[in-house]
Short mmCIF file of C-alpha atoms and ligand atoms in Angstrom, two decimals:
data_model
loop_
_atom_site.label_atom_id
_atom_site.label_comp_id
_atom_site.label_asym_id
_atom_site.label_seq_id
_atom_site.Cartn_x
_atom_site.Cartn_y
_atom_site.Cartn_z
CA MET A 1 -44.41 -61.35 68.86
CA ARG A 2 -47.64 -63.38 69.31
CA ILE A 3 -49.87 -63.21 66.07
CA ALA A 4 -53.23 -64.78 65.68
CA VAL A 5 -53.98 -65.81 62.17
CA VAL A 6 -57.53 -66.22 60.82
CA PRO A 7 -57.15 -67.40 57.12
CA GLY A 8 -60.95 -67.55 56.48
CA ASP A 9 -62.55 -68.55 53.23
CA GLY A 10 -61.87 -68.87 49.53
CA ILE A 11 -58.49 -67.49 48.59
CA GLY A 12 -58.07 -66.32 52.22
CA PRO A 13 -55.91 -69.42 53.19
CA GLU A 14 -54.00 -69.28 49.97
CA VAL A 15 -52.81 -65.70 50.24
CA THR A 16 -52.43 -66.01 53.97
CA ARG A 17 -49.99 -68.90 53.60
CA GLU A 18 -47.72 -66.53 51.55
CA ALA A 19 -47.76 -63.76 54.03
CA LEU A 20 -46.67 -66.33 56.71
CA LYS A 21 -43.89 -67.42 54.30
CA VAL A 22 -42.67 -63.93 54.21
CA LEU A 23 -43.12 -63.46 58.01
CA GLY A 24 -40.88 -66.56 58.58
CA ALA A 25 -38.28 -65.00 56.52
CA LEU A 26 -38.24 -61.87 58.42
CA ALA A 27 -38.94 -62.36 62.13
CA THR A 28 -39.48 -64.70 64.95
CA ALA A 29 -43.24 -64.82 65.94
CA GLU A 30 -45.52 -67.23 67.71
CA ILE A 31 -48.24 -68.01 65.33
CA SER A 32 -51.72 -69.28 66.33
CA LEU A 33 -53.99 -70.48 63.56
CA PHE A 34 -57.74 -70.19 64.16
CA PRO A 35 -60.02 -72.05 61.63
CA TRP A 36 -62.99 -69.89 61.92
CA GLY A 37 -64.74 -69.46 58.59
CA ALA A 38 -67.36 -70.93 56.34
CA ASP A 39 -66.19 -74.62 56.59
CA HIS A 40 -65.93 -74.47 60.39
CA PHE A 41 -69.37 -72.81 60.50
CA LEU A 42 -71.15 -75.40 58.19
CA LYS A 43 -69.28 -78.33 60.18
CA THR A 44 -69.96 -77.11 63.66
CA GLY A 45 -72.74 -74.40 63.55
CA GLU A 46 -70.27 -72.14 65.28
CA THR A 47 -69.06 -68.79 63.63
CA ILE A 48 -66.68 -67.66 66.43
CA PRO A 49 -66.49 -69.03 69.85
CA ALA A 50 -67.72 -67.19 73.06
CA GLY A 51 -64.90 -65.29 74.62
CA ALA A 52 -62.86 -65.21 71.25
CA PHE A 53 -62.71 -61.36 71.00
CA GLU A 54 -61.46 -61.16 74.64
CA MET A 55 -58.88 -63.92 73.99
CA LEU A 56 -57.48 -62.02 70.79
CA ALA A 57 -57.04 -58.69 72.70
CA ARG A 58 -55.58 -60.49 75.71
CA ASP A 59 -53.20 -63.14 74.07
CA PHE A 60 -52.01 -61.64 70.98
CA ASP A 61 -50.20 -58.48 69.63
CA ALA A 62 -52.03 -58.46 66.38
CA VAL A 63 -54.26 -60.45 64.06
CA LEU A 64 -53.67 -61.45 60.41
CA SER A 65 -56.85 -62.12 58.61
CA GLY A 66 -57.56 -63.69 55.15
CA ALA A 67 -61.21 -63.02 53.94
CA PHE A 68 -64.66 -64.22 54.54
CA GLY A 69 -67.44 -64.89 52.29
CA ASP A 70 -68.72 -68.24 50.86
CA PRO A 71 -71.56 -68.98 48.41
CA ARG A 72 -72.69 -71.90 50.78
CA VAL A 73 -73.50 -69.19 53.41
CA PRO A 74 -75.77 -66.87 51.36
CA ASP A 75 -76.60 -64.46 54.24
CA GLY A 76 -72.92 -64.13 55.00
CA ARG A 77 -73.76 -64.73 58.77
CA HIS A 78 -70.26 -66.10 59.62
CA ALA A 79 -68.41 -63.00 57.94
CA ASP A 80 -70.66 -60.67 59.89
CA GLU A 81 -69.84 -62.36 63.27
CA ILE A 82 -66.24 -62.81 62.57
CA LEU A 83 -65.17 -60.11 60.46
CA LEU A 84 -67.47 -57.19 61.62
CA GLY A 85 -67.36 -58.72 64.88
CA MET A 86 -63.77 -58.26 65.18
CA ARG A 87 -63.85 -54.59 63.75
CA ARG A 88 -66.63 -53.87 66.33
CA ARG A 89 -65.83 -55.85 69.44
CA LEU A 90 -62.16 -55.01 69.35
CA ASP A 91 -63.27 -51.36 68.72
CA LEU A 92 -60.98 -51.15 65.61
CA PHE A 93 -62.47 -47.71 64.54
CA ALA A 94 -59.89 -46.86 61.82
CA ASN A 95 -59.80 -48.97 58.71
CA VAL A 96 -56.52 -47.63 57.27
CA ARG A 97 -56.39 -48.50 53.51
CA PRO A 98 -53.21 -47.16 51.74
CA VAL A 99 -53.33 -46.25 48.06
CA ARG A 100 -49.64 -46.57 47.01
CA ALA A 101 -48.72 -47.70 43.60
CA LEU A 102 -45.30 -49.39 43.83
CA ASP A 103 -44.50 -49.49 40.21
CA ASP A 104 -45.49 -47.43 37.05
CA SER A 105 -46.50 -50.70 35.30
CA VAL A 106 -49.29 -51.23 37.67
CA VAL A 107 -50.95 -47.81 37.43
CA PRO A 108 -54.05 -48.01 34.96
CA LEU A 109 -54.29 -44.31 34.53
CA ARG A 110 -52.79 -43.02 31.08
CA ARG A 111 -51.21 -39.78 32.49
CA ALA A 112 -50.21 -40.93 36.02
CA ARG A 113 -47.21 -42.75 37.34
CA ALA A 114 -46.67 -44.56 40.66
CA ALA A 115 -45.41 -41.46 42.34
CA ASP A 116 -48.65 -39.82 41.65
CA VAL A 117 -50.63 -42.63 43.48
CA ASP A 118 -49.61 -42.32 47.20
CA PHE A 119 -52.27 -41.46 49.58
CA VAL A 120 -54.05 -43.21 52.58
CA LEU A 121 -57.88 -43.69 53.16
CA PHE A 122 -59.15 -43.61 56.77
CA ARG A 123 -62.43 -45.36 56.79
CA GLU A 124 -64.59 -45.07 59.87
CA ASN A 125 -64.94 -48.77 60.79
CA THR A 126 -67.52 -49.14 63.60
CA GLU A 127 -70.67 -47.46 62.65
CA GLY A 128 -72.49 -45.69 59.77
CA ALA A 129 -74.35 -48.17 57.44
CA TYR A 130 -72.71 -51.05 59.25
CA SER A 131 -74.73 -50.58 62.37
CA GLY A 132 -76.60 -53.84 61.62
CA ARG A 133 -79.96 -52.16 62.58
CA GLY A 134 -82.94 -52.00 60.38
CA ARG A 135 -86.07 -53.68 59.34
CA VAL A 136 -88.09 -55.00 56.55
CA THR A 137 -91.78 -54.79 56.65
CA GLY A 138 -94.43 -56.19 54.35
CA ALA A 139 -92.04 -58.87 52.96
CA GLY A 140 -93.21 -60.16 49.67
CA THR A 141 -96.10 -57.67 49.24
CA SER A 142 -96.20 -54.70 46.94
CA GLY A 143 -95.66 -52.52 49.91
CA GLU A 144 -92.66 -54.13 50.94
CA GLU A 145 -90.09 -51.53 52.53
CA ALA A 146 -86.62 -51.95 54.05
CA VAL A 147 -85.08 -49.40 56.32
CA GLU A 148 -81.35 -49.58 57.19
CA GLU A 149 -80.18 -47.51 60.12
CA ASP A 150 -77.12 -45.38 59.35
CA VAL A 151 -75.72 -44.39 62.67
CA THR A 152 -73.23 -41.48 63.13
CA THR A 153 -72.11 -40.32 66.65
CA ARG A 154 -69.72 -37.37 67.47
CA ARG A 155 -67.56 -39.70 69.29
CA GLY A 156 -67.19 -41.78 66.28
CA VAL A 157 -66.56 -38.96 63.84
CA GLU A 158 -64.20 -37.20 66.25
CA ARG A 159 -61.83 -40.16 66.79
CA ILE A 160 -61.53 -41.15 63.23
CA CYS A 161 -60.94 -37.43 62.03
CA ARG A 162 -58.39 -37.08 64.80
CA ALA A 163 -56.58 -40.31 63.82
CA ALA A 164 -56.59 -39.02 60.24
CA PHE A 165 -54.91 -35.86 61.14
CA GLU A 166 -52.42 -37.31 63.56
CA PHE A 167 -51.46 -39.83 60.76
CA ALA A 168 -51.08 -36.94 58.27
CA VAL A 169 -48.64 -35.14 60.42
CA ALA A 170 -46.30 -38.16 60.46
CA PHE A 171 -47.10 -39.03 56.86
CA GLY A 172 -46.30 -35.34 55.76
CA ARG A 173 -42.94 -35.49 57.61
CA THR A 174 -41.75 -38.48 55.61
CA ARG A 175 -43.59 -38.44 52.35
CA ARG A 176 -44.35 -34.88 51.73
CA PRO A 177 -41.43 -32.95 52.98
CA GLY A 178 -41.51 -29.19 52.17
CA ARG A 179 -45.32 -28.79 52.32
CA ARG A 180 -48.22 -29.04 54.47
CA PRO A 181 -49.97 -32.52 54.57
CA ARG A 182 -53.66 -32.41 53.33
CA VAL A 183 -56.54 -34.16 54.91
CA LEU A 184 -59.72 -34.39 52.87
CA MET A 185 -63.12 -35.37 54.30
CA ALA A 186 -65.65 -36.77 52.04
CA ASP A 187 -69.44 -37.03 52.80
CA LYS A 188 -72.79 -36.28 51.35
CA HIS A 189 -74.16 -33.54 53.60
CA ASN A 190 -76.18 -32.18 50.86
CA VAL A 191 -78.30 -35.29 51.02
CA GLN A 192 -77.68 -36.94 54.51
CA LYS A 193 -78.24 -33.85 56.59
CA GLY A 194 -78.06 -35.61 59.87
CA GLY A 195 -75.09 -37.92 59.64
CA GLY A 196 -73.34 -35.94 56.80
CA GLY A 197 -74.04 -32.61 58.80
CA LEU A 198 -72.41 -34.09 61.86
CA TRP A 199 -69.21 -35.31 59.88
CA HIS A 200 -69.12 -31.72 58.29
CA ARG A 201 -69.19 -29.79 61.81
CA VAL A 202 -66.92 -32.25 63.55
CA PHE A 203 -64.34 -32.36 60.89
CA ARG A 204 -64.08 -28.60 60.93
CA GLU A 205 -63.70 -28.70 64.76
CA VAL A 206 -60.91 -31.32 64.71
CA ALA A 207 -59.17 -29.64 61.68
CA ALA A 208 -58.81 -26.52 63.87
CA ALA A 209 -56.66 -28.33 66.41
CA PHE A 210 -54.20 -29.34 63.40
CA PRO A 211 -53.04 -26.02 61.95
CA SER A 212 -49.91 -27.66 60.46
CA CYS A 213 -52.25 -29.53 58.07
CA GLU A 214 -54.34 -28.30 55.15
CA ASN A 215 -58.09 -29.34 55.33
CA ARG A 216 -60.49 -29.64 52.64
CA HIS A 217 -63.98 -31.23 51.95
CA MET A 218 -65.44 -32.80 48.87
CA PHE A 219 -68.64 -34.67 48.31
CA ALA A 220 -67.99 -38.40 48.03
CA ASP A 221 -69.12 -38.57 44.46
CA ALA A 222 -66.74 -35.75 43.51
CA LEU A 223 -63.91 -37.40 45.31
CA ALA A 224 -64.43 -40.65 43.31
CA HIS A 225 -63.88 -38.38 40.13
CA GLU A 226 -60.85 -36.60 41.80
CA MET A 227 -59.30 -40.01 42.69
CA VAL A 228 -59.11 -40.93 39.09
CA ARG A 229 -58.47 -37.52 37.59
CA SER A 230 -55.91 -36.18 40.08
CA PRO A 231 -54.84 -38.70 42.63
CA ALA A 232 -51.65 -36.80 43.25
CA SER A 233 -53.69 -34.03 45.00
CA LEU A 234 -54.44 -36.46 48.07
CA ASP A 235 -52.54 -37.31 51.14
CA VAL A 236 -55.07 -38.43 53.71
CA VAL A 237 -58.84 -39.03 53.02
CA VAL A 238 -61.21 -39.53 55.88
CA THR A 239 -64.72 -40.76 55.26
CA ASN A 240 -67.56 -42.95 56.66
CA ASN A 241 -67.78 -46.71 56.63
CA LEU A 242 -69.82 -47.29 53.38
CA PHE A 243 -68.12 -44.58 51.34
CA GLY A 244 -64.86 -45.85 52.56
CA ASP A 245 -65.56 -49.24 51.60
CA VAL A 246 -66.52 -48.35 47.96
CA LEU A 247 -63.75 -45.79 47.52
CA SER A 248 -61.16 -48.24 48.79
CA ASP A 249 -61.98 -50.72 45.96
CA LEU A 250 -61.42 -47.69 43.67
CA GLY A 251 -58.29 -46.97 45.60
CA ALA A 252 -57.06 -50.57 44.97
CA ALA A 253 -57.77 -50.19 41.13
CA LEU A 254 -55.44 -47.24 41.15
CA GLN A 255 -52.61 -49.03 42.80
CA GLY A 256 -52.83 -52.05 40.47
CA GLY A 257 -56.02 -53.92 41.65
CA LEU A 258 -57.38 -55.75 44.45
CA GLY A 259 -54.51 -58.16 44.55
CA LEU A 260 -52.29 -55.63 45.60
CA ALA A 261 -54.25 -53.47 48.26
CA PRO A 262 -53.46 -53.78 51.98
CA SER A 263 -55.37 -52.71 55.05
CA GLY A 264 -55.47 -52.41 58.61
CA ASN A 265 -58.46 -52.43 61.03
CA VAL A 266 -56.74 -50.37 63.80
CA HIS A 267 -57.26 -49.07 67.33
CA PRO A 268 -53.94 -47.36 68.07
CA GLY A 269 -52.17 -49.07 71.03
CA ARG A 270 -54.60 -52.05 70.83
CA THR A 271 -54.50 -55.61 69.23
CA SER A 272 -55.58 -54.77 65.74
CA VAL A 273 -56.48 -56.78 62.58
CA PHE A 274 -54.64 -56.72 59.24
CA GLU A 275 -56.19 -58.00 55.94
CA PRO A 276 -56.06 -57.52 52.40
CA VAL A 277 -58.78 -55.21 51.00
CA HIS A 278 -60.10 -57.98 48.54
CA GLY A 279 -62.57 -60.70 49.51
CA SER A 280 -62.65 -64.54 49.13
CA ALA A 281 -62.69 -64.34 45.41
CA PRO A 282 -64.73 -67.57 44.85
CA ASP A 283 -63.94 -67.39 41.25
CA LEU A 284 -60.09 -68.00 42.03
CA ALA A 285 -60.39 -70.10 45.05
CA GLY A 286 -58.39 -73.38 44.78
CA ARG A 287 -56.67 -72.59 41.62
CA GLY A 288 -53.41 -71.41 43.08
CA ILE A 289 -53.51 -68.15 41.02
CA ALA A 290 -54.65 -65.45 43.52
CA ASN A 291 -52.18 -62.58 44.09
CA PRO A 292 -50.64 -62.82 47.57
CA PHE A 293 -49.09 -59.27 47.48
CA GLY A 294 -52.20 -57.66 49.21
CA SER A 295 -51.93 -60.08 52.14
CA ILE A 296 -48.14 -59.79 52.23
CA ARG A 297 -48.42 -55.89 52.36
CA SER A 298 -50.97 -56.35 55.03
CA LEU A 299 -48.50 -58.20 57.00
CA GLY A 300 -46.13 -55.27 56.46
CA MET A 301 -48.72 -52.94 58.10
CA LEU A 302 -49.14 -55.44 60.87
CA LEU A 303 -45.45 -55.39 61.62
CA ALA A 304 -45.33 -51.56 61.60
CA HIS A 305 -48.16 -51.48 64.12
CA VAL A 306 -46.12 -53.71 66.52
CA GLY A 307 -43.19 -51.49 66.28
CA ARG A 308 -41.41 -52.94 63.23
CA GLY A 309 -41.92 -50.13 60.47
CA ASP A 310 -38.39 -51.10 59.29
CA LEU A 311 -39.73 -54.54 58.19
CA GLU A 312 -42.79 -52.88 56.43
CA GLU A 313 -40.49 -50.80 54.29
CA ARG A 314 -38.53 -53.96 53.41
CA ILE A 315 -41.54 -55.81 52.41
CA GLU A 316 -42.95 -52.71 50.36
CA ARG A 317 -39.34 -52.71 48.56
CA ALA A 318 -39.43 -56.35 47.81
CA VAL A 319 -42.79 -56.33 46.43
CA ALA A 320 -42.01 -53.18 44.30
CA ALA A 321 -39.00 -55.12 42.95
CA CYS A 322 -41.09 -58.11 42.12
CA LEU A 323 -43.58 -55.66 40.13
CA ALA A 324 -40.79 -54.08 38.28
CA ALA A 325 -39.34 -57.47 37.30
CA GLY A 326 -42.66 -58.86 36.17
CA GLU A 327 -42.65 -61.41 38.89
CA THR A 328 -46.44 -61.55 39.38
CA THR A 329 -49.52 -63.39 39.12
CA ARG A 330 -51.74 -63.36 36.04
CA ASP A 331 -54.03 -60.48 37.36
CA LEU A 332 -51.00 -58.30 36.81
CA GLY A 333 -49.94 -59.94 33.49
CA GLY A 334 -47.45 -62.34 35.05
CA LYS A 335 -47.09 -66.15 34.88
CA LEU A 336 -46.47 -66.89 38.70
CA SER A 337 -48.76 -69.09 40.96
CA THR A 338 -49.65 -67.78 44.32
CA GLY A 339 -46.92 -69.86 45.82
CA GLU A 340 -44.21 -68.75 43.39
CA ALA A 341 -45.30 -65.03 43.98
CA GLY A 342 -44.60 -65.50 47.59
CA ASP A 343 -41.30 -67.11 46.83
CA ALA A 344 -40.45 -64.14 44.69
CA VAL A 345 -41.10 -61.70 47.50
CA VAL A 346 -38.94 -64.03 49.98
CA ALA A 347 -36.14 -64.09 47.32
CA ARG A 348 -36.29 -60.21 46.83
CA LEU A 349 -36.09 -59.67 50.58
CA ALA A 350 -32.79 -61.85 50.49
CA GLY A 351 -31.66 -59.57 47.75
CA GLY A 352 -31.90 -62.30 44.97
CA LYS A 353 -34.25 -63.06 42.00
CA ALA A 354 -37.13 -65.29 42.20
CA ARG A 355 -36.44 -67.29 39.12
CA GLY A 356 -33.13 -68.59 37.51
CA SER A 357 -31.42 -68.18 40.88
CA GLY A 358 -32.15 -71.41 42.57
CA ARG A 359 -35.06 -72.16 44.88
CA ALA A 360 -36.40 -69.47 47.35
CA PRO A 361 -35.89 -70.12 50.89
CA ARG A 362 -38.75 -71.77 52.75
CA ALA A 363 -40.05 -70.38 55.98
CA PRO A 364 -38.69 -72.53 58.77
CA VAL A 365 -41.98 -73.28 60.42
CA ARG A 366 -42.48 -75.96 63.27
CA ALA A 367 -46.05 -76.75 63.87
CA ARG A 368 -47.31 -78.26 66.98
CA ARG A 369 -50.90 -79.31 67.91
CA ALA A 370 -52.36 -77.11 70.66
CA GLY A 371 -55.97 -78.81 70.91
CA ALA A 372 -58.75 -78.32 68.36
CA SER A 373 -58.37 -74.64 67.95
CA PRO A 374 -55.90 -72.89 67.66
CA ARG A 375 -52.85 -74.52 65.94
CA ARG A 376 -49.91 -72.77 67.43
CA ARG A 377 -46.59 -72.67 65.59
CA ARG A 378 -43.42 -70.55 65.55
CA ALA A 379 -42.09 -68.85 62.56
CA GLY A 380 -38.56 -67.64 62.12
P1 LIG B 401 -63.45 -60.08 45.89
O1 LIG B 401 -62.58 -59.05 46.29
O2 LIG B 401 -63.40 -61.36 46.41
O3 LIG B 401 -63.23 -60.12 44.23
C1 LIG B 401 -63.52 -59.19 43.31
C2 LIG B 401 -62.72 -59.37 41.99
O4 LIG B 401 -61.35 -59.24 42.29
C3 LIG B 401 -62.86 -60.82 41.55
O5 LIG B 401 -62.80 -60.77 40.10
C4 LIG B 401 -61.58 -61.41 42.09
O6 LIG B 401 -61.23 -62.60 41.23
C5 LIG B 401 -60.59 -60.33 42.03
N1 LIG B 401 -59.63 -60.51 43.15
C6 LIG B 401 -59.83 -60.37 44.46
N2 LIG B 401 -58.79 -60.80 45.18
C7 LIG B 401 -57.66 -61.06 44.12
C8 LIG B 401 -56.59 -61.61 44.50
N3 LIG B 401 -55.87 -61.66 45.64
N4 LIG B 401 -55.71 -61.73 43.21
C9 LIG B 401 -56.32 -61.76 41.92
N5 LIG B 401 -57.60 -61.24 41.79
C10 LIG B 401 -58.38 -60.91 43.00
O7 LIG B 401 -65.00 -59.34 45.95
P2 LIG B 401 -66.41 -60.04 45.70
O8 LIG B 401 -66.36 -60.98 44.41
O9 LIG B 401 -67.41 -58.92 45.54
O10 LIG B 401 -66.73 -60.91 46.93
C11 LIG B 401 -66.43 -62.21 47.15
C12 LIG B 401 -66.86 -62.59 48.57
O11 LIG B 401 -65.88 -62.01 49.41
C13 LIG B 401 -68.18 -62.11 49.07
O12 LIG B 401 -68.68 -63.06 49.98
C14 LIG B 401 -67.94 -60.77 49.81
O13 LIG B 401 -68.79 -60.47 50.79
C15 LIG B 401 -66.44 -61.27 50.43
N6 LIG B 401 -65.56 -60.12 50.82
C16 LIG B 401 -64.93 -60.34 51.95
C17 LIG B 401 -64.03 -59.30 52.32
C18 LIG B 401 -63.25 -59.59 53.52
O14 LIG B 401 -63.32 -60.61 54.23
N7 LIG B 401 -62.49 -58.40 53.97
C19 LIG B 401 -63.77 -58.18 51.54
C20 LIG B 401 -64.43 -58.09 50.39
C21 LIG B 401 -65.35 -59.06 49.96
C1 LIG B 402 -64.18 -54.99 53.18
C2 LIG B 402 -65.33 -55.83 52.79
C3 LIG B 402 -66.37 -55.91 53.99
C4 LIG B 402 -66.99 -54.60 54.13
C5 LIG B 402 -67.49 -57.00 53.74
C6 LIG B 402 -66.99 -58.27 53.48
C7 LIG B 402 -68.56 -56.92 54.89
O1 LIG B 402 -66.10 -55.42 51.65
O2 LIG B 402 -63.47 -55.29 54.02
O3 LIG B 402 -64.00 -54.02 52.33
O4 LIG B 402 -67.97 -54.12 53.62
O5 LIG B 402 -66.37 -53.74 55.02
MN1 LIG B 403 -64.91 -53.81 50.61
#
């Protein structure tokens, strides 16, 4: 298993370190660390080197990523070029964001339990409002106008809808036995007649090819309401890039907060990028208190992507056991540091307890220099 790791900015390196600790406890992998992020950009003027995307696709099975965004780079240029760059240049068209609460204690809704919060968001990840195209005219004048180009293509909608249905079939088999899995598409075709209209038509066409699934449409605003009022009604949700971004933070809240939410930027069969839903959290960076569970669960998704779904399930169970025992960082009411929370997961994987049962095993990691970038090492 060859894994590229891009820890990035802020809490990115802090949470990624814990995910690597968990990886070290589970499997043998060759890890290459890449320094791309705000520090590297400010020092060298380079966001991501020429040829990097081709190198990732060629030399690695998957990428584990931290987060990008730093107040010292106000226009976020490096985040655009690294993060959105990977999504676009590796053609990772499906941003898969599970909304799965692992313990009743983390569900913020008064009348819902963990079992009620278990669905998956499929966010289109390469187009829409993220086209990067647009213009500002008359800057600084009273007539200033900004136009953003929201680009929707038939090919783009078709492939994300198809991926959502294909996933729903498999999800239904294991997680919804005894009933047809549901795929819900959310748009705003009442306002966005062009792009929304295209989503609406193509979703219906794709749905017709999957008679074993129920299909349903809601406007994106109504879906936000439904996610809070009736999350148990949802199995798979498919939507565009910008609605998916906003709804995935709402989804994170439903499963206990941004500290817990995992994601994958996926192109089935290709090198894909896994990262927590949260950002670089400058308010927490350097304090050793960020929750690493989102990154650790993203590692689980990565392992499933490379054929080790068994390890993903073990990670999910270990994190669930930590939550049930209150072995958490302070965002969830616990007392653990980021490092202790990572140790707690490792201890649960080994079937033990984090505290009062001796020290959690450390990942046996041997590092060796491989030039300026990347740093390569083996875990496991
Ligand atoms: P954020 O996700 O970084 O933080 C939002 C809130 O959630 C903050 O209060 C933060 O403290 C909390 N939080 C986030 N992660 C947490 C964790 N692991 N444990 C505990 N609490 C956590 O979003 P933001 O503040 O809007 O953005 C900060 C920067 O991150 C910006 O530059 C933004 O563009 C960037 N960002 C990057 C990514 C990414 O790289 N995938 C995602 C989102 C935001
Ligand atoms: C996310 C983030 C990114 C997005 C930002 C950092 C560009 O919010 O991964 O959810 O908008 O997709
Ligand atoms: Mn987001």
